[in-house]
JSON list of C-alpha atoms in Angstrom, two decimals:
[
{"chain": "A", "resi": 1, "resn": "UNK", "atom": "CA", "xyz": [32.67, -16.44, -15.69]},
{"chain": "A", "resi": 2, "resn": "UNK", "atom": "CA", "xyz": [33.98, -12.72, -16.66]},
{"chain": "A", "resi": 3, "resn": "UNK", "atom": "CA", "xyz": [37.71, -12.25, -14.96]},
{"chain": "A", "resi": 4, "resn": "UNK", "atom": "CA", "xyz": [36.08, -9.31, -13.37]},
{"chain": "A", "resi": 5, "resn": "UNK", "atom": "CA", "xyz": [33.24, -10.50, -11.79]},
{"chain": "A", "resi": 6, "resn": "UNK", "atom": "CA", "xyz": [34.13, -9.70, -7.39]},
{"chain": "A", "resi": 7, "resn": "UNK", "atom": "CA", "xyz": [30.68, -10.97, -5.94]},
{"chain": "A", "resi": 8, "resn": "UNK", "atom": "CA", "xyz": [27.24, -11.07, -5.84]},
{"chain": "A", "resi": 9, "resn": "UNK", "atom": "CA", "xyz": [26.59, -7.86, -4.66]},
{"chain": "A", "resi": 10, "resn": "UNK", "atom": "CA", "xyz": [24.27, -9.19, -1.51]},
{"chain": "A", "resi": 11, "resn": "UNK", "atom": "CA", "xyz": [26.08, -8.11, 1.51]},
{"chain": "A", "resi": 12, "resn": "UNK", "atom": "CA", "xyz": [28.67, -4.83, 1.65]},
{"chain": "A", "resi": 13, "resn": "UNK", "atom": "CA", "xyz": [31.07, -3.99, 4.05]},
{"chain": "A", "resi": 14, "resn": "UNK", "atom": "CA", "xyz": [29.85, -1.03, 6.36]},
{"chain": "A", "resi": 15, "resn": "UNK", "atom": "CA", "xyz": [31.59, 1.01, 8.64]},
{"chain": "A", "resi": 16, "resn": "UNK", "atom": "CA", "xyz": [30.08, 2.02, 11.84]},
{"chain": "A", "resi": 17, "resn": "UNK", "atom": "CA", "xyz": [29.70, 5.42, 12.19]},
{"chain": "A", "resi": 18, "resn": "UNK", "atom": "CA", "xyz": [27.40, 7.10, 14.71]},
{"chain": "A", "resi": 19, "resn": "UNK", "atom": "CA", "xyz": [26.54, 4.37, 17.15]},
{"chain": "A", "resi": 20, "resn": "UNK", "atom": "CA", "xyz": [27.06, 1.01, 18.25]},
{"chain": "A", "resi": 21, "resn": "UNK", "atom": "CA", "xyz": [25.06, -1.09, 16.02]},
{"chain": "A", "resi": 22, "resn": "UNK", "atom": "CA", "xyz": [24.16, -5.16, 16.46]},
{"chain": "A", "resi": 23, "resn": "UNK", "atom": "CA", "xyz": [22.63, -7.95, 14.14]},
{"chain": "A", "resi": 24, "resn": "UNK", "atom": "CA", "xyz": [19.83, -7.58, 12.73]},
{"chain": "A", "resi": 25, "resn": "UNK", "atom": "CA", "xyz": [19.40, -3.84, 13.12]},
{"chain": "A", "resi": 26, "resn": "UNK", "atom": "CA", "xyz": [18.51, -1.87, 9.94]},
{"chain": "A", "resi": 27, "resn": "UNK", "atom": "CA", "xyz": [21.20, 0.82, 9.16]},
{"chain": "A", "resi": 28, "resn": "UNK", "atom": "CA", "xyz": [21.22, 3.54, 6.32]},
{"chain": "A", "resi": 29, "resn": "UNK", "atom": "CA", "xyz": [24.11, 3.34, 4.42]},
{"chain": "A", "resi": 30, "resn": "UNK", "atom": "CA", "xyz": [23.92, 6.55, 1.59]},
{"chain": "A", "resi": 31, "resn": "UNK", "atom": "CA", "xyz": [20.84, 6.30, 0.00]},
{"chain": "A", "resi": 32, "resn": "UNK", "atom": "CA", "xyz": [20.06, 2.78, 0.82]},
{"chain": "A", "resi": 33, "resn": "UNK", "atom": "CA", "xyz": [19.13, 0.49, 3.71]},
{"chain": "A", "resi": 34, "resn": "UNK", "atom": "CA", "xyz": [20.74, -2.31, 4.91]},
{"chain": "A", "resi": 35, "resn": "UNK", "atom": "CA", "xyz": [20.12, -4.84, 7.90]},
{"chain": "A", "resi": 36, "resn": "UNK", "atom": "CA", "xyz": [23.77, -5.65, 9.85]},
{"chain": "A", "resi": 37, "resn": "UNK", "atom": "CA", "xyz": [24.74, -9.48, 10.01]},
{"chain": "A", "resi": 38, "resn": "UNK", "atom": "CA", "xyz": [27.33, -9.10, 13.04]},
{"chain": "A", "resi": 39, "resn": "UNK", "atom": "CA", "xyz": [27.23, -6.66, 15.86]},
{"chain": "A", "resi": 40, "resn": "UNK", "atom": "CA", "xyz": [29.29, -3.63, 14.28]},
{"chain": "A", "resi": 41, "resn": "UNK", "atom": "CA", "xyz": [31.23, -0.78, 16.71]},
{"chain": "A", "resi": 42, "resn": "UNK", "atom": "CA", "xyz": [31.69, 2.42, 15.89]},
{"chain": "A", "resi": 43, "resn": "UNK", "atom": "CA", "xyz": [34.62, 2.54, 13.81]},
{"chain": "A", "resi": 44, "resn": "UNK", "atom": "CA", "xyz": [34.40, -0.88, 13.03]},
{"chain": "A", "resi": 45, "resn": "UNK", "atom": "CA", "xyz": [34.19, -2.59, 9.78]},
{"chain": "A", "resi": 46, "resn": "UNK", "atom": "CA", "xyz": [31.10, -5.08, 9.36]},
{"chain": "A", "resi": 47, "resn": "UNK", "atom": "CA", "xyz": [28.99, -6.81, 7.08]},
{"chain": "A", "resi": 48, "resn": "UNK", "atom": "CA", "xyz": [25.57, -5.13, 6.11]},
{"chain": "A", "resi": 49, "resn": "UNK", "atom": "CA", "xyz": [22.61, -7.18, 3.85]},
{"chain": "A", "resi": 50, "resn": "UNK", "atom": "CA", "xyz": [21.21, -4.84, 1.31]},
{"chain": "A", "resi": 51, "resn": "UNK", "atom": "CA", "xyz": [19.50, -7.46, -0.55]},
{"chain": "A", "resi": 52, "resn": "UNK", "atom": "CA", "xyz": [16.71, -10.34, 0.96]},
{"chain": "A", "resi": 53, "resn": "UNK", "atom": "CA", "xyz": [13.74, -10.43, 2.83]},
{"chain": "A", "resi": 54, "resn": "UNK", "atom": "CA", "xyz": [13.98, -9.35, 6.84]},
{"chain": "A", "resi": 55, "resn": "UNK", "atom": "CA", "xyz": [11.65, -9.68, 9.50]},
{"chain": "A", "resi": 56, "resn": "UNK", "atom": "CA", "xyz": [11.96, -6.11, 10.77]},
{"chain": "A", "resi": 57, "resn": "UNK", "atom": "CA", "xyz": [10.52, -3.10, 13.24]},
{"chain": "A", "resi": 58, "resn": "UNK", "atom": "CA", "xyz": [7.18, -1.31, 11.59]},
{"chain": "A", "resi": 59, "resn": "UNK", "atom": "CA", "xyz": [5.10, 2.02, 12.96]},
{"chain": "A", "resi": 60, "resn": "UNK", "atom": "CA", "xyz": [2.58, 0.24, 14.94]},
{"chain": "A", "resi": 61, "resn": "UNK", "atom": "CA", "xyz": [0.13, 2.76, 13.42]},
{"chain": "A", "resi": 62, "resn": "UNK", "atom": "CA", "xyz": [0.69, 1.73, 9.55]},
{"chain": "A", "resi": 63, "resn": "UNK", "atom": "CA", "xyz": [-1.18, -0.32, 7.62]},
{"chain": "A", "resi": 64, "resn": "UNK", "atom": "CA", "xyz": [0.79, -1.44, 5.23]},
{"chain": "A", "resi": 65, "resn": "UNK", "atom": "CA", "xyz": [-0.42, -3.31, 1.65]},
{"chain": "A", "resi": 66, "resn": "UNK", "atom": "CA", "xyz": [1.66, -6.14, -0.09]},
{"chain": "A", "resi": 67, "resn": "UNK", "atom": "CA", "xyz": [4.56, -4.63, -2.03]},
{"chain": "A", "resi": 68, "resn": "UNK", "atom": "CA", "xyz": [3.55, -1.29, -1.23]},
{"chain": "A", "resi": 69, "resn": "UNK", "atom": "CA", "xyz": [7.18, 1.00, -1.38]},
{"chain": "A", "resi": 70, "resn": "UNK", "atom": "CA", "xyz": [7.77, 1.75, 2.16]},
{"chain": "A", "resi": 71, "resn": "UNK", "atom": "CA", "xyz": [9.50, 4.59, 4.26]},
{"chain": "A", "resi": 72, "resn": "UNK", "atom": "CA", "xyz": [12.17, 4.02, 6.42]},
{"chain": "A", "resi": 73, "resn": "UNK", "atom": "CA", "xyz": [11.31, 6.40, 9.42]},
{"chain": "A", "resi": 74, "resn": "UNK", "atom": "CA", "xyz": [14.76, 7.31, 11.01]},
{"chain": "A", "resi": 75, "resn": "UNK", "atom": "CA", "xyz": [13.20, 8.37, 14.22]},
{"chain": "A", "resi": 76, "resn": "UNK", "atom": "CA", "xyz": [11.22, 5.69, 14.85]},
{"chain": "A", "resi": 77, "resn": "UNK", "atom": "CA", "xyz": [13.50, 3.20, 13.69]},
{"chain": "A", "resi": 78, "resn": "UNK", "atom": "CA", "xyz": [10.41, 1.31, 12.12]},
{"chain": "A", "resi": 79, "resn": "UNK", "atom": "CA", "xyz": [9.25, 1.02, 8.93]},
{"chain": "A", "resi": 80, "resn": "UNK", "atom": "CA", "xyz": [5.97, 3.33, 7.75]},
{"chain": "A", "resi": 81, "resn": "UNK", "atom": "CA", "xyz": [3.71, 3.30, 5.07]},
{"chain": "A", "resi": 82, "resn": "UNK", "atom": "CA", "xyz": [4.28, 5.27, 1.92]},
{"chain": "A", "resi": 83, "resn": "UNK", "atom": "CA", "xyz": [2.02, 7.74, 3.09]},
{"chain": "A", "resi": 84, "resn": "UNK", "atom": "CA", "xyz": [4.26, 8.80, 5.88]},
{"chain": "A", "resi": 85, "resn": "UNK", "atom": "CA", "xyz": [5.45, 12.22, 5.91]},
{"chain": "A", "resi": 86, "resn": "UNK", "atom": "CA", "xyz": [9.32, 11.81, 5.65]},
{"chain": "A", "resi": 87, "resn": "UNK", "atom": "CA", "xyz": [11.51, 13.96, 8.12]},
{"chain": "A", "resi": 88, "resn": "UNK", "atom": "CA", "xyz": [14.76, 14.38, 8.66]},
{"chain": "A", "resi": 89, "resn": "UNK", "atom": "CA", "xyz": [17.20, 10.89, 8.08]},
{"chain": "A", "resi": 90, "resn": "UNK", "atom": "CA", "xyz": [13.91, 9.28, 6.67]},
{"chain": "A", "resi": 91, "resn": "UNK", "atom": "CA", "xyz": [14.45, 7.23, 3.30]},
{"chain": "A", "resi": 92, "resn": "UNK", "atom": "CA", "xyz": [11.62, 6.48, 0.94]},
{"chain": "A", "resi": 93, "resn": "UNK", "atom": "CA", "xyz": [11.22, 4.81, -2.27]},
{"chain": "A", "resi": 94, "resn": "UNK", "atom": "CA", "xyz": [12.32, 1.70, -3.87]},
{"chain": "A", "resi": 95, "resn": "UNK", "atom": "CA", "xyz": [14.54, 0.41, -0.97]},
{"chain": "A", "resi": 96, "resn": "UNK", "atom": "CA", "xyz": [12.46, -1.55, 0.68]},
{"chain": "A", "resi": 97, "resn": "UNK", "atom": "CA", "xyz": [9.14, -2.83, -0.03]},
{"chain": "A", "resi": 98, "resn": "UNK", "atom": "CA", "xyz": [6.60, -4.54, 2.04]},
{"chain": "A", "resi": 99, "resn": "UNK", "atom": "CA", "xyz": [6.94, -8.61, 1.44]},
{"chain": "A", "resi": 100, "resn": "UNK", "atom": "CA", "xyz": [3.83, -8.99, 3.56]},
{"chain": "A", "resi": 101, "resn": "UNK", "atom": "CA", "xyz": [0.37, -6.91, 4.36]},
{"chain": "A", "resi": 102, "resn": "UNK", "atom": "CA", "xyz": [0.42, -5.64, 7.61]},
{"chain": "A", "resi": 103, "resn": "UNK", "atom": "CA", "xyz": [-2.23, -3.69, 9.77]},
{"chain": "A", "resi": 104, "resn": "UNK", "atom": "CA", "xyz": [-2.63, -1.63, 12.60]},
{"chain": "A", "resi": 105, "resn": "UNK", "atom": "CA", "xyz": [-1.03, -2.64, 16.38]},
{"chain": "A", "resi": 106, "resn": "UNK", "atom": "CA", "xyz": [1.37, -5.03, 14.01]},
{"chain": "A", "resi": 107, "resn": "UNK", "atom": "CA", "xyz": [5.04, -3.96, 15.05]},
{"chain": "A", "resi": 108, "resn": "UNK", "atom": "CA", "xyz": [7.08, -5.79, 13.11]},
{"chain": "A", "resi": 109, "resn": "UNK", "atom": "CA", "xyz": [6.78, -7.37, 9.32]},
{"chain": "A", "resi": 110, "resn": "UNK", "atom": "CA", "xyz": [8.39, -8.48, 6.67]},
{"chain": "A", "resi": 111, "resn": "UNK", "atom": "CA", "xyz": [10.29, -6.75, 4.36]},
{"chain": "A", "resi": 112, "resn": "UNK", "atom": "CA", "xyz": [12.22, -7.03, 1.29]},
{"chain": "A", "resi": 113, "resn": "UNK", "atom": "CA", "xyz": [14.94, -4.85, 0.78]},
{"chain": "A", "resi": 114, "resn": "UNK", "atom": "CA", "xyz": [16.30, -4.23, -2.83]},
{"chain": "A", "resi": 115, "resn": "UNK", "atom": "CA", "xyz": [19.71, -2.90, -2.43]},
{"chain": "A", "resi": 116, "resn": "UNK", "atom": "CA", "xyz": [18.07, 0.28, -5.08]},
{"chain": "A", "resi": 117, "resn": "UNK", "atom": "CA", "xyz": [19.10, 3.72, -3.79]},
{"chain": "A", "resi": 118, "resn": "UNK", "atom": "CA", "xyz": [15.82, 6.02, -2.49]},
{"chain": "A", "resi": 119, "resn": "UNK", "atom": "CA", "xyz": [15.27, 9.44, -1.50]},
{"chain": "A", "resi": 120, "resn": "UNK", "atom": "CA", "xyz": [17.11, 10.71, 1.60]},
{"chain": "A", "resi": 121, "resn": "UNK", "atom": "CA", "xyz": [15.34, 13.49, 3.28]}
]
């Protein structure tokens, strides 16, 4: 193995900055999302996933398509279709894409989340 190799690359550390955030929540961390593994304080240094497949909150409205790119709507705290309109705090693009199809009244899905920087609006 290369003397420099640290890690895989899988899980970062994050530190909490606006609110109180707990397991399994999706956080935005730069330009690319994350889901945290521990319940992380404000101020508090925690680990974040950036890489796997998580069972997460969707727009009940969106109908969603199997690996379709998907946005990240900040206000909502769901994830939307690539159709969305982005607003303020929203990421789209590559960092997380649909593992599943998923249709209208469906609040939650799967998604895989790449750990590949998007678009910030």
């Amino acid at each position: 193995m290369a003397s420099n190799f640290k890690q895989p690359g899988e899980v970062i550390s994050w530190t909490g900055a606006v609110a109180n955030k707990v397991s399994g929540q999706v956080v935005v961390i730069g330009k690319i999302l994350g889901v945290c593994l521990v319940d992380i304080a404000v101020g508090v240094v925690g680990s974040v996933q950036i890489e796997g497949v998580f069972s997460v909150p969707k727009v009940s409205a969106a109908v969603i398509a199997q690996g379709e790119n998907l946005t990240w709507d900040a206000s909502a705290a769901a994830f939307d279709d690539n159709a969305a309109v982005a607003a303020a705090g929203d990421v789209t693009g590559p960092p997380a894409v649909a593992f599943e199809a998923s249709g209208n009244g469906v609040t939650s899905m799967l998604v895989k989340l790449t750990g590949v920087p998007g678009t910030v609006t």
